[in-house]
Coordinates of C-alpha atoms in Angstrom, one line a residue:
M1 CA 22.3 12.3 27.7
G2 CA 25.8 13.6 26.4
I3 CA 26.8 15.5 23.3
T4 CA 26.6 13.9 20.0
E5 CA 29.8 13.3 17.7
Q6 CA 28.2 15.6 15.3
E7 CA 27.7 18.5 17.6
E8 CA 31.2 17.9 19.1
E9 CA 32.5 18.2 15.6
F10 CA 30.5 21.4 15.4
I11 CA 31.9 22.7 18.3
Q12 CA 35.4 22.0 17.3
T13 CA 34.8 23.9 14.0
I14 CA 33.4 26.9 16.0
T15 CA 36.4 26.9 18.4
A16 CA 38.6 26.5 15.6
E17 CA 37.4 29.8 13.9
L18 CA 37.5 31.5 16.9
G19 CA 41.3 30.7 16.8
T20 CA 41.8 33.0 13.8
K21 CA 44.1 36.0 13.4
T22 CA 41.0 38.5 13.9
L23 CA 39.7 37.0 17.2
K24 CA 42.9 36.4 19.0
R25 CA 42.9 39.8 20.3
N26 CA 39.5 39.0 22.1
R27 CA 40.1 35.6 24.3
L28 CA 37.9 36.5 26.8
L29 CA 35.0 36.6 24.0
K30 CA 35.8 33.4 22.4
H31 CA 36.0 31.4 25.7
L32 CA 32.6 32.6 26.7
I33 CA 30.8 32.2 23.2
V34 CA 32.6 28.5 23.4
K35 CA 31.1 28.0 27.2
I36 CA 27.8 29.3 26.0
V37 CA 27.5 26.9 22.9
V38 CA 28.5 23.8 24.8
C39 CA 26.0 24.6 27.4
L40 CA 23.2 24.9 24.9
V41 CA 24.2 21.9 23.0
A42 CA 24.3 20.0 26.3
T43 CA 21.0 21.4 26.8
S44 CA 19.6 20.4 23.7
G45 CA 20.7 16.8 24.0
I46 CA 19.0 16.8 27.5
Y47 CA 15.7 18.1 26.4
G48 CA 15.3 17.0 23.1
C49 CA 15.6 13.7 24.4
S50 CA 13.2 13.5 26.8
T51 CA 10.6 16.3 27.2
F52 CA 8.3 16.0 24.7
T53 CA 8.3 12.4 23.7
P54 CA 5.0 10.7 23.5
V55 CA 3.5 8.8 25.8
P56 CA 3.5 5.3 24.6
R57 CA 0.0 3.6 24.0
A58 CA -1.5 0.3 24.4
T59 CA -0.8 -2.3 21.5
Q60 CA -4.0 -3.4 21.4
P61 CA -6.6 -0.2 20.4
I62 CA -9.5 -2.7 20.6
A63 CA -10.8 -5.8 22.6
L64 CA -10.1 -8.8 20.5
P65 CA -12.2 -12.2 20.4
A66 CA -10.5 -14.6 22.3
R67 CA -8.7 -16.6 19.1
F68 CA -7.4 -13.4 18.1
S69 CA -3.9 -12.1 18.9
L70 CA -2.1 -8.8 17.9
Y71 CA 1.8 -8.2 17.3
T72 CA 2.8 -11.6 19.1
A73 CA 6.4 -12.8 18.7
K74 CA 5.4 -15.6 16.0
E75 CA 6.0 -15.6 12.7
P76 CA 3.4 -13.9 11.0
G77 CA 0.9 -14.9 7.9
P78 CA 1.6 -17.3 5.4
G79 CA 4.2 -17.4 2.7
N80 CA 3.6 -17.7 -1.1
W81 CA 0.1 -19.7 -0.7
W82 CA -1.0 -19.4 -4.0
Q83 CA 1.7 -21.6 -5.2
A84 CA -0.3 -24.5 -3.5
F85 CA -2.6 -24.4 -6.1
G86 CA 0.2 -26.4 -8.4
S87 CA -0.4 -24.3 -11.3
P88 CA 2.7 -22.7 -13.0
E89 CA 0.8 -20.4 -15.4
L90 CA -0.7 -18.9 -12.0
N91 CA 2.7 -18.8 -10.6
T92 CA 3.9 -16.8 -13.8
L93 CA 0.6 -14.2 -13.6
V94 CA 1.1 -13.5 -9.9
D95 CA 4.9 -12.9 -10.4
Q96 CA 3.8 -10.7 -13.3
A97 CA 1.1 -8.6 -11.2
L98 CA 3.7 -8.1 -8.8
S99 CA 6.2 -6.4 -10.9
G100 CA 4.0 -4.7 -13.0
N101 CA 0.6 -4.0 -11.4
F102 CA -0.2 -0.1 -11.6
D103 CA -1.0 -0.1 -7.8
I104 CA 2.1 -1.6 -6.6
L105 CA 4.4 0.5 -8.8
T106 CA 2.4 3.6 -7.4
A107 CA 2.7 2.5 -3.8
A108 CA 6.7 1.7 -4.5
S109 CA 7.0 5.1 -5.8
K110 CA 5.2 6.5 -2.8
V111 CA 7.8 4.6 -0.5
R112 CA 10.6 6.5 -2.2
Q113 CA 8.9 9.6 -2.0
A114 CA 8.4 9.1 1.9
E115 CA 12.1 7.8 2.2
A116 CA 13.5 10.7 0.7
E117 CA 11.0 13.3 2.9
A118 CA 12.4 11.3 6.1
R119 CA 16.1 12.2 4.8
K120 CA 15.4 15.8 4.6
A121 CA 13.6 16.1 8.0
G122 CA 16.6 14.3 9.3
A123 CA 19.1 16.9 7.9
D124 CA 17.5 19.3 9.8
L125 CA 19.4 18.1 12.5
F126 CA 22.5 19.2 11.5
P127 CA 24.3 22.3 10.6
T128 CA 24.2 23.8 7.0
L129 CA 26.9 25.6 5.1
D130 CA 26.5 27.7 2.1
Y131 CA 28.8 29.4 -0.3
D132 CA 28.5 32.4 -2.8
G133 CA 30.5 34.0 -5.1
S134 CA 30.4 37.1 -7.7
G135 CA 32.8 38.9 -10.1
E136 CA 31.7 42.1 -11.6
T137 CA 33.8 44.8 -13.9
N138 CA 33.2 48.5 -14.1
R139 CA 33.9 50.8 -16.5
Q140 CA 33.8 54.6 -16.5
Q141 CA 34.4 57.1 -19.1
T142 CA 34.7 61.0 -18.5
K143 CA 34.9 63.8 -20.8
T144 CA 37.6 66.5 -19.9
D145 CA 37.6 70.1 -20.7
A146 CA 40.2 69.6 -23.5
D147 CA 37.6 67.7 -25.5
G148 CA 39.2 64.7 -24.2
T149 CA 38.1 61.6 -22.5
E150 CA 39.2 59.6 -19.5
T151 CA 38.2 55.8 -19.1
T152 CA 38.7 54.0 -15.4
H153 CA 38.2 50.4 -15.0
A154 CA 37.3 48.5 -11.8
K155 CA 36.7 44.9 -10.8
T156 CA 35.5 43.5 -7.5
F157 CA 35.3 39.8 -6.6
S158 CA 33.7 38.5 -3.9
A159 CA 32.8 35.6 -1.8
G160 CA 31.4 33.9 1.1
L161 CA 30.5 31.2 3.4
S162 CA 27.5 30.9 5.8
A163 CA 26.9 28.3 8.4
G164 CA 23.8 27.7 10.2
Y165 CA 22.4 25.6 12.9
E166 CA 19.3 25.3 15.0
L167 CA 19.6 23.8 18.6
D168 CA 17.0 21.3 19.2
L169 CA 16.6 22.5 22.7
W170 CA 12.8 20.9 22.8
G171 CA 13.4 18.0 20.5
R172 CA 10.9 19.6 17.9
L173 CA 13.4 19.0 14.7
K174 CA 13.7 15.1 16.4
S175 CA 10.1 15.0 16.6
L176 CA 9.6 16.2 12.8
K177 CA 11.7 13.6 11.8
N178 CA 10.2 10.9 13.4
V179 CA 7.0 12.0 12.1
E180 CA 8.7 11.5 8.5
L181 CA 10.1 8.1 9.5
A182 CA 6.7 6.6 10.8
E183 CA 5.4 8.0 7.5
Y184 CA 7.8 6.0 5.7
Q185 CA 7.3 3.0 7.5
A186 CA 3.5 3.1 6.9
T187 CA 3.9 3.6 3.0
R188 CA 6.3 0.6 3.3
E189 CA 3.1 -1.2 4.8
D190 CA 0.7 0.1 2.4
L191 CA 3.0 -1.4 -0.5
D192 CA 3.0 -4.5 1.4
A193 CA -1.1 -4.4 1.5
A194 CA -1.2 -3.4 -2.2
A195 CA 1.0 -6.7 -2.8
V196 CA -1.4 -8.7 -1.0
T197 CA -4.6 -7.4 -2.7
V198 CA -3.1 -7.5 -6.2
A199 CA -1.9 -11.2 -5.8
G200 CA -5.5 -12.2 -4.3
D201 CA -7.1 -10.2 -7.0
V202 CA -4.9 -12.2 -9.8
V203 CA -5.8 -15.7 -8.2
T204 CA -10.0 -14.9 -7.8
T205 CA -9.9 -13.7 -11.6
W206 CA -8.3 -16.8 -12.5
I207 CA -10.4 -18.6 -10.8
N208 CA -13.3 -17.0 -12.2
I209 CA -12.1 -17.4 -15.7
L210 CA -11.5 -21.0 -15.2
S211 CA -15.3 -21.4 -13.6
V212 CA -16.6 -19.6 -16.7
R213 CA -15.1 -21.9 -18.7
R214 CA -16.1 -24.9 -16.7
Q215 CA -19.8 -23.7 -17.4
I216 CA -19.3 -23.2 -20.8
V217 CA -17.9 -26.7 -21.0
V218 CA -21.1 -27.9 -19.3
L219 CA -23.7 -25.5 -21.1
K220 CA -22.2 -26.6 -24.6
E221 CA -22.6 -30.4 -23.3
Q222 CA -26.0 -29.6 -22.7
I223 CA -26.7 -27.6 -25.8
T224 CA -25.4 -30.6 -28.0
L225 CA -27.7 -33.2 -25.9
N226 CA -30.6 -31.1 -26.1
Q227 CA -30.3 -30.6 -30.0
K228 CA -30.4 -34.5 -29.9
I229 CA -33.4 -34.6 -28.1
Q230 CA -34.7 -31.9 -30.4
T231 CA -34.0 -34.1 -33.2
L232 CA -35.3 -37.2 -31.8
Q233 CA -38.5 -35.4 -31.1
E234 CA -39.3 -34.3 -34.4
V235 CA -38.8 -38.2 -35.6
R236 CA -41.2 -39.2 -33.0
F237 CA -43.8 -36.4 -34.1
M238 CA -43.2 -37.5 -38.0
N239 CA -44.0 -41.0 -36.7
G240 CA -47.2 -39.8 -35.1
Q241 CA -45.1 -40.9 -31.5
A242 CA -45.2 -37.3 -30.2
D243 CA -47.6 -34.1 -30.8
A244 CA -46.5 -30.5 -31.9
L245 CA -46.5 -29.1 -28.7
D246 CA -43.8 -31.5 -27.3
V247 CA -41.4 -30.6 -30.5
S248 CA -42.6 -26.5 -30.0
Q249 CA -41.5 -26.8 -26.4
Q250 CA -38.3 -29.1 -26.8
R251 CA -37.5 -26.1 -29.5
E252 CA -37.8 -23.6 -27.1
A253 CA -35.8 -25.2 -24.3
L254 CA -32.9 -25.6 -26.8
A255 CA -33.2 -21.5 -27.4
E256 CA -33.4 -21.4 -23.9
V257 CA -30.1 -23.0 -23.2
K258 CA -28.2 -21.7 -26.3
A259 CA -29.2 -17.8 -25.0
L260 CA -26.8 -18.8 -21.7
L261 CA -23.8 -18.8 -23.7
P262 CA -23.3 -15.2 -24.9
P263 CA -23.2 -14.0 -21.4
L264 CA -20.7 -16.4 -20.1
Q265 CA -18.4 -15.9 -23.2
L266 CA -18.8 -12.1 -22.3
E267 CA -17.7 -12.9 -18.8
E268 CA -14.6 -15.0 -19.7
E269 CA -13.4 -11.8 -22.2
T270 CA -14.1 -9.3 -19.6
G271 CA -12.2 -11.6 -17.2
L272 CA -9.2 -11.6 -19.5
N273 CA -9.6 -8.0 -19.8
A274 CA -9.5 -7.3 -15.9
L275 CA -6.4 -9.7 -15.5
A276 CA -4.5 -7.7 -18.1
V277 CA -5.0 -4.6 -16.1
L278 CA -3.9 -6.6 -13.0
L279 CA -0.8 -7.4 -14.6
G280 CA -0.1 -4.0 -16.0
K281 CA -1.2 -4.3 -19.6
A282 CA -3.6 -2.9 -22.0
D283 CA -4.3 -6.1 -23.7
T284 CA -4.6 -9.6 -23.5
S285 CA -1.8 -10.8 -25.6
G286 CA 0.6 -12.8 -23.6
I287 CA -1.7 -14.2 -21.3
I288 CA -1.7 -17.6 -21.7
I289 CA -4.1 -19.9 -19.4
S290 CA -4.7 -23.4 -20.8
Q291 CA -5.9 -24.9 -17.5
A292 CA -9.7 -26.3 -18.3
D293 CA -10.8 -27.5 -14.9
L294 CA -11.3 -25.6 -11.6
P295 CA -8.3 -26.3 -9.3
H296 CA -8.3 -28.1 -6.1
L297 CA -9.3 -26.7 -2.7
I298 CA -6.1 -25.5 -1.2
A299 CA -5.6 -26.6 2.4
L300 CA -6.1 -24.1 5.4
P301 CA -3.1 -22.3 6.8
G302 CA -1.2 -24.5 8.9
T303 CA -0.5 -22.0 11.6
G304 CA -4.0 -22.3 12.9
L305 CA -6.6 -19.5 12.7
P306 CA -6.6 -17.0 13.5
V307 CA -3.6 -16.8 15.9
D308 CA -1.2 -13.8 14.8
L309 CA -3.7 -12.6 12.2
L310 CA -3.1 -9.1 13.0
A311 CA 0.5 -8.7 13.2
A312 CA 0.5 -10.2 9.5
R313 CA -2.0 -7.8 8.1
P314 CA 0.2 -4.8 6.5
D315 CA -3.1 -2.7 7.0
V316 CA -3.1 -3.0 10.4
R317 CA 0.6 -2.3 10.6
A318 CA 0.1 0.7 8.5
A319 CA -2.6 2.1 10.7
G320 CA -0.8 1.5 13.9
L321 CA 2.6 3.7 12.5
R322 CA 0.1 6.6 11.2
L323 CA -1.0 6.9 14.9
N324 CA 2.5 6.7 16.1
E325 CA 3.2 9.7 13.0
M326 CA 0.5 12.0 14.7
D327 CA 1.6 11.2 18.4
W328 CA 4.9 12.8 17.3
Q329 CA 3.6 15.3 15.6
V330 CA 1.8 16.4 18.8
S331 CA 4.9 16.5 20.6
A332 CA 6.5 18.9 17.8
A333 CA 3.6 21.1 18.0
R334 CA 4.3 21.3 21.7
A335 CA 7.6 21.9 20.9
D336 CA 7.1 24.8 18.7
R337 CA 5.3 26.8 21.7
L338 CA 9.0 27.2 23.2
P339 CA 12.1 29.1 22.3
A340 CA 14.2 28.3 19.3
L341 CA 17.9 29.2 19.4
T342 CA 19.9 29.4 16.1
L343 CA 23.6 29.8 15.6
S344 CA 25.1 31.5 12.7
A345 CA 28.5 31.8 11.0
D346 CA 29.2 34.1 8.0
A347 CA 32.8 34.6 6.2
V348 CA 32.9 37.3 3.8
F349 CA 35.8 37.7 1.2
S350 CA 36.2 40.6 -1.1
S351 CA 38.8 42.2 -3.0
S352 CA 39.5 44.3 -6.5
S353 CA 42.0 41.4 -7.4
F354 CA 41.2 38.0 -7.7
D355 CA 44.6 36.8 -6.4
L356 CA 44.1 38.7 -3.1
L357 CA 40.5 37.5 -2.7
F358 CA 41.1 35.4 0.2
S359 CA 43.3 37.8 1.9
N360 CA 41.0 40.3 2.7
W361 CA 37.8 39.0 4.7
I362 CA 35.2 39.6 7.6
T363 CA 34.0 36.6 9.9
T364 CA 30.9 37.1 12.0
L365 CA 29.2 34.5 14.8
A366 CA 25.9 35.4 15.7
A367 CA 23.2 33.8 18.0
S368 CA 19.7 34.2 17.7
V369 CA 16.7 33.5 19.8
T370 CA 12.8 33.3 18.4
G371 CA 9.9 32.6 20.4
P372 CA 6.2 33.8 20.6
I373 CA 5.0 36.4 22.7
F374 CA 1.6 36.7 21.8
D375 CA 0.1 34.6 18.8
A376 CA -3.6 34.7 19.6
G377 CA -3.4 31.5 20.9
Y378 CA -2.3 30.1 17.0
R379 CA 0.2 27.7 18.5
S380 CA -1.9 26.4 21.2
A381 CA -4.9 26.0 18.7
E382 CA -2.3 23.9 16.6
V383 CA -1.6 21.4 19.5
D384 CA -5.0 20.9 20.3
R385 CA -5.8 20.2 16.6
S386 CA -2.8 17.5 16.3
K387 CA -4.2 16.0 19.6
A388 CA -7.5 15.8 18.0
E389 CA -6.1 14.1 14.7
A390 CA -4.3 11.7 16.9
D391 CA -7.7 11.0 18.2
Q392 CA -8.7 10.5 14.7
Y393 CA -6.0 8.1 13.6
L394 CA -6.7 6.1 17.1
T395 CA -10.0 5.3 16.0
A396 CA -9.1 4.6 12.4
Y397 CA -6.6 2.1 13.8
A398 CA -9.0 0.3 16.0
Q399 CA -11.5 0.2 13.0
T400 CA -8.9 -1.3 10.8
V401 CA -8.3 -3.9 13.5
A402 CA -12.2 -4.4 13.8
Q403 CA -12.6 -5.1 9.8
A404 CA -9.9 -7.5 10.0
V405 CA -11.4 -9.6 12.2
Q406 CA -14.4 -9.0 10.6
E407 CA -13.0 -10.3 7.2
V408 CA -11.4 -13.1 9.2
Q409 CA -14.8 -14.3 10.8
D410 CA -16.7 -13.8 7.8
C411 CA -14.4 -16.2 5.6
L412 CA -14.4 -19.0 8.4
V413 CA -18.2 -18.5 8.4
T414 CA -18.6 -18.7 4.5
E415 CA -16.4 -21.5 4.6
K416 CA -18.5 -23.6 6.6
R417 CA -21.9 -22.7 5.3
Q418 CA -20.6 -22.8 1.6
T419 CA -19.5 -26.2 2.3
E420 CA -22.6 -27.4 3.6
Y421 CA -24.3 -25.5 0.6
I422 CA -22.5 -27.5 -1.9
D423 CA -23.3 -30.7 -0.1
R424 CA -27.0 -30.0 -0.3
L425 CA -26.2 -28.8 -3.8
K426 CA -25.1 -32.2 -4.5
E427 CA -27.8 -33.9 -3.0
Q428 CA -30.7 -31.9 -4.7
L429 CA -28.5 -32.8 -8.0
A430 CA -28.5 -36.1 -7.6
A431 CA -32.4 -36.3 -6.6
S432 CA -33.2 -34.2 -9.5
R433 CA -31.4 -36.6 -11.9
T434 CA -33.6 -39.5 -10.4
T435 CA -36.7 -37.2 -11.2
V436 CA -35.2 -37.0 -14.7
K437 CA -35.3 -40.5 -15.2
D438 CA -38.8 -41.3 -13.7
A439 CA -40.1 -38.4 -15.7
H440 CA -38.7 -39.7 -18.7
M441 CA -39.9 -43.2 -18.0
Q442 CA -43.4 -41.9 -17.3
Y443 CA -43.6 -39.8 -20.5
M444 CA -42.4 -42.7 -22.9
N445 CA -45.0 -44.7 -21.3
G446 CA -47.5 -42.2 -22.0
Q447 CA -48.6 -41.7 -18.1
D448 CA -47.3 -38.2 -18.2
N449 CA -46.9 -35.0 -20.7
Y450 CA -43.4 -33.9 -22.3
L451 CA -43.5 -30.8 -20.0
S452 CA -43.0 -32.5 -16.5
Y453 CA -39.9 -34.5 -18.0
L454 CA -38.7 -31.5 -19.7
S455 CA -39.0 -29.3 -16.7
A456 CA -37.1 -31.9 -14.9
W457 CA -34.7 -32.0 -17.3
L458 CA -34.0 -27.8 -17.3
T459 CA -34.0 -28.0 -13.6
A460 CA -31.3 -30.7 -13.4
Q461 CA -29.1 -28.9 -16.1
A462 CA -29.5 -25.8 -14.3
L463 CA -28.0 -27.5 -10.9
E464 CA -25.1 -28.7 -12.9
R465 CA -24.0 -25.2 -14.0
Q466 CA -24.9 -23.9 -10.6
L467 CA -22.7 -26.5 -8.7
V468 CA -19.9 -25.3 -10.9
S469 CA -20.2 -21.6 -10.0
E470 CA -20.8 -22.6 -6.1
Q471 CA -17.5 -24.7 -6.3
A472 CA -15.7 -22.1 -7.2
A473 CA -17.2 -19.5 -4.6
L474 CA -15.7 -21.7 -2.1
I475 CA -12.2 -22.0 -3.9
K476 CA -12.4 -17.9 -4.0
N477 CA -13.6 -17.8 -0.5
R478 CA -10.3 -19.6 0.8
V479 CA -8.1 -17.4 -1.3
S480 CA -10.3 -14.6 0.9
L481 CA -9.0 -16.4 3.9
Y482 CA -5.3 -16.1 2.9
R483 CA -5.9 -12.6 1.9
A484 CA -7.3 -11.5 4.9
L485 CA -4.2 -13.6 7.0
G486 CA -1.9 -11.2 5.0
G487 CA 1.7 -12.6 5.7
N488 CA 5.3 -11.4 5.6
W489 CA 5.9 -12.7 2.1
T490 CA 5.7 -9.0 0.8
R491 CA 8.9 -8.0 2.5
N492 CA 11.2 -8.5 -0.4
L493 CA 8.5 -5.8 -2.3
S494 CA 9.3 -3.3 0.5
S495 CA 12.7 -4.0 1.1
A496 CA 13.6 -3.1 -3.0
S497 CA 11.6 -0.1 -3.2
S498 CA 14.2 2.0 -1.2
A499 CA 17.0 2.1 1.2
P500 CA 16.3 1.8 4.9
V501 CA 15.9 4.9 6.7
N502 CA 18.0 5.8 9.9
A503 CA 15.9 5.7 12.7
N504 CA 18.4 7.5 15.2

């Protein structure tokens, strides 16, 4: 490849400096140095672009099931899936969490840090120019033989310019820039992953709260009904239609149902506290959840399952980028074993008068070569260490992909079995209610004792509460499925966290 515009500009700067009055007498030296610089810059362009570029890896780090794909050209993942619940208050909660959640704010800060590190690494590819300046005054007093004194004053002013440039002969600096660029891109994916997790947690917590509230409603209805039965049993006892055991058994049943209420109320309150932290708050003030019933079960993703899953998972993309980062780190370690060439230029101005400061000056142009002769295998060991770490990241990448597949498969299996379980619970509840009717009839006819009826009644009540909990579990599993699918709806978050970094 040819000389870049920045390198051409640097050569022109050196040529202009060599054309000053001080070096005009040595034109042969000037032409020789310029030819060396041109040659070295051209060499850096050739070797820096091709010598230690990482070998491309296979896109798929592990064999995938037939239904799964990785990095296809299709649009990845679902959009703002929680809006399908049709709850304005839920949409508000998610929006508040995406803008105020502590994990998201931390991840956004890390993106800005990584973006700055990438810009710093890219700056090493360009020359540096520094300046310095100073001024001082010296006063000297001398005593003479005639008991007199002489006082002299001396002023000195100095200024300087210093330029430096490391020719990236082997692509070491470019590799280091690509390391930081890959880390920056990976931290953007970390931000997306945090957003996916937080959105899922907010929706799950919201469903938990609604589920607990629904169970509390059912439980209070059961408590009211048990109180009525208790009153009825006491009346029957007074009329000689029931014995004392029936009354005490009903009193025990009522106390048992009442004891279930405080744990549910505790779960509701702790759920609200957890939701407040997810929103980036310290208390529940301002959090409004007015919905009383469980939401409907939102539909499965319309794009099909699980096509394009892994391309839509930000944690998978982050793992792949960090593997690429380590490959560039290996390239930088290999290039570090070769000599480095640095060019420097200095201009020093000094005078006892400020007006003449820039009339008295000295310039220096130098080139230095540094390289290892004997380092007891230090740089070679660093190359081996970087390769081993790259293998570690390859394993982590494969593990991330495998876990992503597992999460989706678990959600799909849970979806099927949980639906079957709820259907069986409904059948069991219907049968239990029939048993309650039969037991009540037998008890009222004196064919059975009250304990049989009470046992059947308590079983039906427990099934009613359990059915609410299992229906909520099915809805939460659908949320987990959407969370496992990732999606590209988080791109606005990462785009707003920092400006794009030039990849060249």
